[in-house]
PDB file of C-alpha atoms in Angstrom:
ATOM      1  CA  UNK A   1    -125.085-212.533 -63.853  1.00 54.00           C
ATOM      2  CA  UNK A   2    -125.250-215.363 -61.324  1.00 51.00           C
ATOM      3  CA  UNK A   3    -123.112-213.395 -58.898  1.00 53.00           C
ATOM      4  CA  UNK A   4    -125.416-210.362 -59.226  1.00 55.00           C
ATOM      5  CA  UNK A   5    -128.454-212.509 -58.526  1.00 60.00           C
ATOM      6  CA  UNK A   6    -126.819-213.937 -55.446  1.00 57.00           C
ATOM      7  CA  UNK A   7    -125.938-210.439 -54.188  1.00 53.00           C
ATOM      8  CA  UNK A   8    -129.518-209.232 -54.700  1.00 58.00           C
ATOM      9  CA  UNK A   9    -130.895-212.299 -52.938  1.00 58.00           C
ATOM     10  CA  UNK A  10    -128.561-211.700 -50.026  1.00 58.00           C
ATOM     11  CA  UNK A  11    -129.657-208.079 -49.806  1.00 54.00           C
ATOM     12  CA  UNK A  12    -133.372-208.982 -49.648  1.00 57.00           C
ATOM     13  CA  UNK A  13    -132.539-211.530 -46.965  1.00 63.00           C
ATOM     14  CA  UNK A  14    -130.834-208.814 -44.960  1.00 65.00           C
ATOM     15  CA  UNK A  15    -133.168-207.331 -42.327  1.00 68.00           C
ATOM     16  CA  UNK A  16    -131.230-204.100 -42.226  1.00 69.00           C
ATOM     17  CA  UNK A  17    -131.676-203.623 -45.988  1.00 62.00           C
ATOM     18  CA  UNK A  18    -135.360-204.421 -45.762  1.00 67.00           C
ATOM     19  CA  UNK A  19    -135.764-201.899 -42.994  1.00 72.00           C
ATOM     20  CA  UNK A  20    -133.911-199.279 -45.016  1.00 73.00           C
ATOM     21  CA  UNK A  21    -136.163-199.888 -48.053  1.00 72.00           C
ATOM     22  CA  UNK A  22    -139.312-199.699 -45.920  1.00 73.00           C
ATOM     23  CA  UNK A  23    -138.143-196.427 -44.398  1.00 76.00           C
ATOM     24  CA  UNK A  24    -137.420-194.955 -47.809  1.00 75.00           C
ATOM     25  CA  UNK A  25    -140.813-196.070 -49.180  1.00 73.00           C
ATOM     26  CA  UNK A  26    -142.635-194.872 -46.060  1.00 73.00           C
ATOM     27  CA  UNK A  27    -140.877-191.501 -46.247  1.00 78.00           C
ATOM     28  CA  UNK A  28    -141.699-191.151 -49.928  1.00 76.00           C
ATOM     29  CA  UNK A  29    -145.336-192.070 -49.323  1.00 75.00           C
ATOM     30  CA  UNK A  30    -145.514-189.737 -46.361  1.00 78.00           C
ATOM     31  CA  UNK A  31    -144.098-186.866 -48.423  1.00 77.00           C
ATOM     32  CA  UNK A  32    -146.517-187.596 -51.263  1.00 79.00           C
ATOM     33  CA  UNK A  33    -149.442-187.906 -48.877  1.00 77.00           C
ATOM     34  CA  UNK A  34    -148.499-184.633 -47.176  1.00 78.00           C
ATOM     35  CA  UNK A  35    -148.567-182.904 -50.570  1.00 78.00           C
ATOM     36  CA  UNK A  36    -151.988-184.388 -51.342  1.00 82.00           C
ATOM     37  CA  UNK A  37    -153.315-183.364 -47.922  1.00 80.00           C
ATOM     38  CA  UNK A  38    -151.961-179.842 -48.445  1.00 82.00           C
ATOM     39  CA  UNK A  39    -153.732-179.613 -51.808  1.00 85.00           C
ATOM     40  CA  UNK A  40    -156.988-180.889 -50.262  1.00 84.00           C
ATOM     41  CA  UNK A  41    -156.740-178.345 -47.451  1.00 82.00           C
ATOM     42  CA  UNK A  42    -156.180-175.553 -49.998  1.00 84.00           C
ATOM     43  CA  UNK A  43    -159.192-176.727 -52.000  1.00 85.00           C
ATOM     44  CA  UNK A  44    -161.307-176.929 -48.836  1.00 83.00           C
ATOM     45  CA  UNK A  45    -160.204-173.415 -47.863  1.00 84.00           C
ATOM     46  CA  UNK A  46    -161.080-172.099 -51.326  1.00 85.00           C
ATOM     47  CA  UNK A  47    -164.428-173.917 -51.221  1.00 85.00           C
ATOM     48  CA  UNK A  48    -165.157-172.361 -47.838  1.00 84.00           C
ATOM     49  CA  UNK A  49    -164.327-168.909 -49.225  1.00 86.00           C
ATOM     50  CA  UNK A  50    -166.591-169.528 -52.216  1.00 85.00           C
ATOM     51  CA  UNK A  51    -169.414-170.641 -49.912  1.00 85.00           C
ATOM     52  CA  UNK A  52    -169.011-167.469 -47.848  1.00 85.00           C
ATOM     53  CA  UNK A  53    -168.936-165.374 -51.024  1.00 85.00           C
ATOM     54  CA  UNK A  54    -172.100-167.059 -52.313  1.00 84.00           C
ATOM     55  CA  UNK A  55    -173.822-166.530 -48.969  1.00 84.00           C
ATOM     56  CA  UNK A  56    -172.774-162.865 -48.931  1.00 84.00           C
ATOM     57  CA  UNK A  57    -173.988-162.326 -52.481  1.00 83.00           C
ATOM     58  CA  UNK A  58    -177.260-164.051 -51.634  1.00 82.00           C
ATOM     59  CA  UNK A  59    -177.621-161.802 -48.594  1.00 81.00           C
ATOM     60  CA  UNK A  60    -176.807-158.744 -50.715  1.00 80.00           C
ATOM     61  CA  UNK A  61    -179.238-159.802 -53.436  1.00 81.00           C
ATOM     62  CA  UNK A  62    -181.971-160.331 -50.834  1.00 81.00           C
ATOM     63  CA  UNK A  63    -181.268-156.864 -49.476  1.00 78.00           C
ATOM     64  CA  UNK A  64    -181.329-155.351 -52.956  1.00 80.00           C
ATOM     65  CA  UNK A  65    -184.560-157.201 -53.743  1.00 79.00           C
ATOM     66  CA  UNK A  66    -186.147-155.830 -50.573  1.00 80.00           C
ATOM     67  CA  UNK A  67    -184.944-152.332 -51.445  1.00 81.00           C
ATOM     68  CA  UNK A  68    -186.328-152.731 -54.968  1.00 79.00           C
ATOM     69  CA  UNK A  69    -189.696-153.862 -53.611  1.00 82.00           C
ATOM     70  CA  UNK A  70    -189.714-150.905 -51.224  1.00 82.00           C
ATOM     71  CA  UNK A  71    -188.892-148.511 -54.062  1.00 82.00           C
ATOM     72  CA  UNK A  72    -191.719-150.004 -56.148  1.00 80.00           C
ATOM     73  CA  UNK A  73    -194.167-149.519 -53.281  1.00 79.00           C
ATOM     74  CA  UNK A  74    -193.008-145.928 -52.779  1.00 79.00           C
ATOM     75  CA  UNK A  75    -193.294-145.280 -56.530  1.00 73.00           C
ATOM     76  CA  UNK A  76    -196.813-146.706 -56.655  1.00 73.00           C
ATOM     77  CA  UNK A  77    -197.813-144.720 -53.584  1.00 73.00           C
ATOM     78  CA  UNK A  78    -196.437-141.507 -55.114  1.00 72.00           C
ATOM     79  CA  UNK A  79    -198.152-142.276 -58.423  1.00 69.00           C
ATOM     80  CA  UNK A  80    -201.461-142.724 -56.615  1.00 69.00           C
ATOM     81  CA  UNK A  81    -200.960-139.451 -54.740  1.00 70.00           C
ATOM     82  CA  UNK A  82    -200.123-137.650 -57.987  1.00 68.00           C
ATOM     83  CA  UNK A  83    -203.185-139.132 -59.669  1.00 57.00           C
ATOM     84  CA  UNK A  84    -205.409-138.139 -56.733  1.00 59.00           C
ATOM     85  CA  UNK A  85    -203.953-134.626 -56.824  1.00 58.00           C
ATOM     86  CA  UNK A  86    -204.455-134.390 -60.582  1.00 58.00           C
ATOM     87  CA  UNK A  87    -208.047-135.605 -60.286  1.00 55.00           C
ATOM     88  CA  UNK A  88    -208.669-133.121 -57.481  1.00 55.00           C
ATOM     89  CA  UNK A  89    -207.245-130.271 -59.570  1.00 58.00           C
ATOM     90  CA  UNK A  90    -209.333-131.306 -62.580  1.00 68.00           C
ATOM     91  CA  UNK A  91    -212.393-131.266 -60.347  1.00 78.00           C
ATOM     92  CA  UNK A  92    -212.103-127.462 -60.226  1.00 85.00           C
ATOM     93  CA  UNK A  93    -210.761-126.896 -63.744  1.00 88.00           C
ATOM     94  CA  UNK A  94    -212.488-125.845 -66.975  1.00 87.00           C
ATOM     95  CA  UNK A  95    -211.177-125.405 -70.517  1.00 86.00           C
ATOM     96  CA  UNK A  96    -212.352-122.330 -72.433  1.00 85.00           C
ATOM     97  CA  UNK A  97    -211.898-122.002 -76.203  1.00 82.00           C
ATOM     98  CA  UNK A  98    -212.610-119.389 -78.859  1.00 81.00           C
ATOM     99  CA  UNK A  99    -211.317-116.295 -77.021  1.00 87.00           C
ATOM    100  CA  UNK A 100    -209.061-114.102 -79.171  1.00 89.00           C
ATOM    101  CA  UNK A 101    -205.573-113.473 -77.777  1.00 92.00           C
ATOM    102  CA  UNK A 102    -204.058-110.049 -77.212  1.00 89.00           C
ATOM    103  CA  UNK A 103    -200.434-109.182 -76.515  1.00 87.00           C
ATOM    104  CA  UNK A 104    -199.623-108.830 -72.814  1.00 89.00           C
ATOM    105  CA  UNK A 105    -203.107-109.985 -71.791  1.00 92.00           C
ATOM    106  CA  UNK A 106    -204.077-110.949 -68.249  1.00 95.00           C
ATOM    107  CA  UNK A 107    -205.797-114.319 -68.669  1.00 94.00           C
ATOM    108  CA  UNK A 108    -207.624-113.950 -65.357  1.00 94.00           C
ATOM    109  CA  UNK A 109    -209.167-110.640 -66.519  1.00 94.00           C
ATOM    110  CA  UNK A 110    -209.853-112.041 -69.999  1.00 94.00           C
ATOM    111  CA  UNK A 111    -211.832-114.927 -68.539  1.00 93.00           C
ATOM    112  CA  UNK A 112    -213.621-112.720 -66.000  1.00 93.00           C
ATOM    113  CA  UNK A 113    -214.721-110.355 -68.774  1.00 93.00           C
ATOM    114  CA  UNK A 114    -215.946-113.215 -70.959  1.00 89.00           C
ATOM    115  CA  UNK A 115    -217.852-114.816 -68.081  1.00 90.00           C
ATOM    116  CA  UNK A 116    -219.581-111.542 -67.245  1.00 91.00           C
ATOM    117  CA  UNK A 117    -220.424-110.524 -70.831  1.00 89.00           C
ATOM    118  CA  UNK A 118    -221.280-113.926 -72.286  1.00 84.00           C
ATOM    119  CA  UNK A 119    -222.567-115.878 -69.292  1.00 85.00           C
ATOM    120  CA  UNK A 120    -223.733-113.178 -66.924  1.00 87.00           C
ATOM    121  CA  UNK A 121    -221.541-114.646 -64.163  1.00 89.00           C
ATOM    122  CA  UNK A 122    -219.480-112.268 -62.030  1.00 91.00           C
ATOM    123  CA  UNK A 123    -216.217-113.904 -61.013  1.00 92.00           C
ATOM    124  CA  UNK A 124    -213.930-112.265 -58.472  1.00 93.00           C
ATOM    125  CA  UNK A 125    -210.166-112.619 -58.192  1.00 93.00           C
ATOM    126  CA  UNK A 126    -210.671-114.808 -55.127  1.00 93.00           C
ATOM    127  CA  UNK A 127    -212.671-117.297 -57.231  1.00 93.00           C
ATOM    128  CA  UNK A 128    -209.720-118.082 -59.543  1.00 93.00           C
ATOM    129  CA  UNK A 129    -206.685-120.023 -58.419  1.00 91.00           C
ATOM    130  CA  UNK A 130    -204.931-119.594 -61.770  1.00 91.00           C
ATOM    131  CA  UNK A 131    -205.706-119.187 -65.477  1.00 92.00           C
ATOM    132  CA  UNK A 132    -203.385-119.603 -68.460  1.00 92.00           C
ATOM    133  CA  UNK A 133    -203.297-120.311 -72.180  1.00 93.00           C
ATOM    134  CA  UNK A 134    -202.196-123.767 -73.279  1.00 90.00           C
ATOM    135  CA  UNK A 135    -199.886-124.586 -76.160  1.00 87.00           C
ATOM    136  CA  UNK A 136    -196.844-122.730 -77.532  1.00 88.00           C
ATOM    137  CA  UNK A 137    -197.135-118.928 -77.944  1.00 85.00           C
ATOM    138  CA  UNK A 138    -197.929-117.672 -81.424  1.00 83.00           C
ATOM    139  CA  UNK A 139    -197.739-114.346 -83.243  1.00 81.00           C
ATOM    140  CA  UNK A 140    -200.743-115.137 -85.435  1.00 83.00           C
ATOM    141  CA  UNK A 141    -203.196-112.204 -85.283  1.00 81.00           C
ATOM    142  CA  UNK A 142    -206.204-114.526 -85.011  1.00 85.00           C
ATOM    143  CA  UNK A 143    -204.711-116.848 -82.373  1.00 86.00           C
ATOM    144  CA  UNK A 144    -207.254-118.353 -80.003  1.00 87.00           C
ATOM    145  CA  UNK A 145    -205.364-120.771 -77.804  1.00 91.00           C
ATOM    146  CA  UNK A 146    -207.561-122.395 -75.193  1.00 89.00           C
ATOM    147  CA  UNK A 147    -207.550-121.070 -71.618  1.00 92.00           C
ATOM    148  CA  UNK A 148    -207.377-123.430 -68.639  1.00 91.00           C
ATOM    149  CA  UNK A 149    -209.033-121.969 -65.546  1.00 92.00           C
ATOM    150  CA  UNK A 150    -208.690-123.517 -62.096  1.00 91.00           C
ATOM    151  CA  UNK A 151    -211.261-122.285 -59.595  1.00 92.00           C
ATOM    152  CA  UNK A 152    -210.825-122.132 -55.848  1.00 90.00           C
ATOM    153  CA  UNK A 153    -214.107-124.001 -55.372  1.00 88.00           C
ATOM    154  CA  UNK A 154    -216.101-126.621 -57.232  1.00 85.00           C
ATOM    155  CA  UNK A 155    -219.261-124.574 -56.715  1.00 88.00           C
ATOM    156  CA  UNK A 156    -218.014-121.763 -58.943  1.00 88.00           C
ATOM    157  CA  UNK A 157    -216.928-124.231 -61.620  1.00 87.00           C
ATOM    158  CA  UNK A 158    -220.379-125.826 -61.606  1.00 84.00           C
ATOM    159  CA  UNK A 159    -222.047-122.429 -61.970  1.00 88.00           C
ATOM    160  CA  UNK A 160    -219.807-121.493 -64.893  1.00 87.00           C
ATOM    161  CA  UNK A 161    -220.355-124.840 -66.617  1.00 83.00           C
ATOM    162  CA  UNK A 162    -224.107-124.567 -66.178  1.00 86.00           C
ATOM    163  CA  UNK A 163    -224.196-121.089 -67.711  1.00 87.00           C
ATOM    164  CA  UNK A 164    -221.714-122.131 -70.422  1.00 86.00           C
ATOM    165  CA  UNK A 165    -223.871-125.091 -71.423  1.00 86.00           C
ATOM    166  CA  UNK A 166    -226.978-122.890 -71.497  1.00 88.00           C
ATOM    167  CA  UNK A 167    -225.204-120.357 -73.734  1.00 88.00           C
ATOM    168  CA  UNK A 168    -223.813-123.136 -75.950  1.00 90.00           C
ATOM    169  CA  UNK A 169    -227.239-124.777 -76.175  1.00 90.00           C
ATOM    170  CA  UNK A 170    -228.766-121.422 -77.187  1.00 91.00           C
ATOM    171  CA  UNK A 171    -226.148-120.867 -79.907  1.00 91.00           C
ATOM    172  CA  UNK A 172    -226.559-124.472 -81.060  1.00 92.00           C
ATOM    173  CA  UNK A 173    -230.314-124.095 -81.494  1.00 93.00           C
ATOM    174  CA  UNK A 174    -229.788-120.817 -83.390  1.00 93.00           C
ATOM    175  CA  UNK A 175    -227.325-122.397 -85.827  1.00 93.00           C
ATOM    176  CA  UNK A 176    -228.739-122.608 -89.375  1.00 92.00           C
ATOM    177  CA  UNK A 177    -227.505-126.170 -89.812  1.00 92.00           C
ATOM    178  CA  UNK A 178    -229.158-127.427 -86.605  1.00 93.00           C
ATOM    179  CA  UNK A 179    -232.746-128.650 -86.536  1.00 92.00           C
ATOM    180  CA  UNK A 180    -232.831-129.175 -82.786  1.00 93.00           C
ATOM    181  CA  UNK A 181    -230.541-129.192 -79.743  1.00 92.00           C
ATOM    182  CA  UNK A 182    -230.686-130.582 -76.216  1.00 91.00           C
ATOM    183  CA  UNK A 183    -228.501-131.555 -73.258  1.00 86.00           C
ATOM    184  CA  UNK A 184    -227.781-134.996 -71.780  1.00 83.00           C
ATOM    185  CA  UNK A 185    -225.772-135.218 -68.547  1.00 74.00           C
ATOM    186  CA  UNK A 186    -224.382-131.734 -69.126  1.00 77.00           C
ATOM    187  CA  UNK A 187    -223.419-132.464 -72.759  1.00 85.00           C
ATOM    188  CA  UNK A 188    -224.903-130.442 -75.628  1.00 92.00           C
ATOM    189  CA  UNK A 189    -226.225-132.552 -78.514  1.00 92.00           C
ATOM    190  CA  UNK A 190    -227.187-131.086 -81.894  1.00 93.00           C
ATOM    191  CA  UNK A 191    -229.409-132.665 -84.526  1.00 93.00           C
ATOM    192  CA  UNK A 192    -227.568-131.256 -87.533  1.00 93.00           C
ATOM    193  CA  UNK A 193    -228.548-131.328 -91.222  1.00 91.00           C
ATOM    194  CA  UNK A 194    -225.946-132.333 -93.808  1.00 88.00           C
ATOM    195  CA  UNK A 195    -225.811-131.101 -97.415  1.00 86.00           C
ATOM    196  CA  UNK A 196    -227.718-134.178 -98.641  1.00 87.00           C
ATOM    197  CA  UNK A 197    -230.486-133.531 -96.109  1.00 86.00           C
ATOM    198  CA  UNK A 198    -229.424-136.365 -93.839  1.00 90.00           C
ATOM    199  CA  UNK A 199    -229.810-135.721 -90.107  1.00 91.00           C
ATOM    200  CA  UNK A 200    -226.946-136.601 -87.785  1.00 92.00           C
ATOM    201  CA  UNK A 201    -226.415-136.204 -84.026  1.00 93.00           C
ATOM    202  CA  UNK A 202    -223.296-134.245 -83.110  1.00 92.00           C
ATOM    203  CA  UNK A 203    -221.732-133.703 -79.687  1.00 92.00           C
ATOM    204  CA  UNK A 204    -221.101-129.935 -79.343  1.00 92.00           C
ATOM    205  CA  UNK A 205    -218.308-129.241 -76.893  1.00 87.00           C
ATOM    206  CA  UNK A 206    -217.654-125.593 -77.769  1.00 85.00           C
ATOM    207  CA  UNK A 207    -218.424-122.897 -80.355  1.00 84.00           C
ATOM    208  CA  UNK A 208    -215.618-124.230 -82.566  1.00 84.00           C
ATOM    209  CA  UNK A 209    -217.660-127.413 -83.024  1.00 88.00           C
ATOM    210  CA  UNK A 210    -220.546-125.304 -84.362  1.00 88.00           C
ATOM    211  CA  UNK A 211    -218.251-123.844 -87.027  1.00 86.00           C
ATOM    212  CA  UNK A 212    -217.526-127.362 -88.256  1.00 86.00           C
ATOM    213  CA  UNK A 213    -221.173-128.046 -89.077  1.00 85.00           C
ATOM    214  CA  UNK A 214    -220.873-126.491 -92.547  1.00 70.00           C
ATOM    215  CA  UNK A 215    -220.245-129.728 -94.453  1.00 58.00           C
TER     216      UNK A 215
END
């Protein structure tokens, strides 16, 4: 044991041994440090890639957001145009009810005949843009689906509505359940009498409404 201690002491007193130990330690530290540096560089490279990926996704999301906003604006603009077009079409459109259907009928001719016979208004083919029944077809013998008529001018629509309201007002006043009838802003109002004698105001939109007055 004493001899071993003396040998170790001699070794640590030997400059060559000390130098060898320092070299070994330095080499080991250098190797370890190189590994750590390599790991740090890999992490930095990965971090850089992640930053670029995040930036790209942010750029893409900004682009998609701008495209989405543009699509919303286009959708709103188209919706406004459709609404304006619909309102314009309704401006020249009337709804006619109570006309009996016939197989293979020409709705333009049906309406023209009704207008002439019932309203005293002569309507030419050039006055009608289109006319058609609404609702699913039916084989019922007493079918009376409403007819939608679109005129080529608002003037003709106004004339038809005026005559229609006058005819409807006349029929309203002649109804046995109506004490009086009048118009307000183009609407026909009936002062109808119920079974108990009570008077009630009813908005008459068409002849079908008159049929409902038998309470």
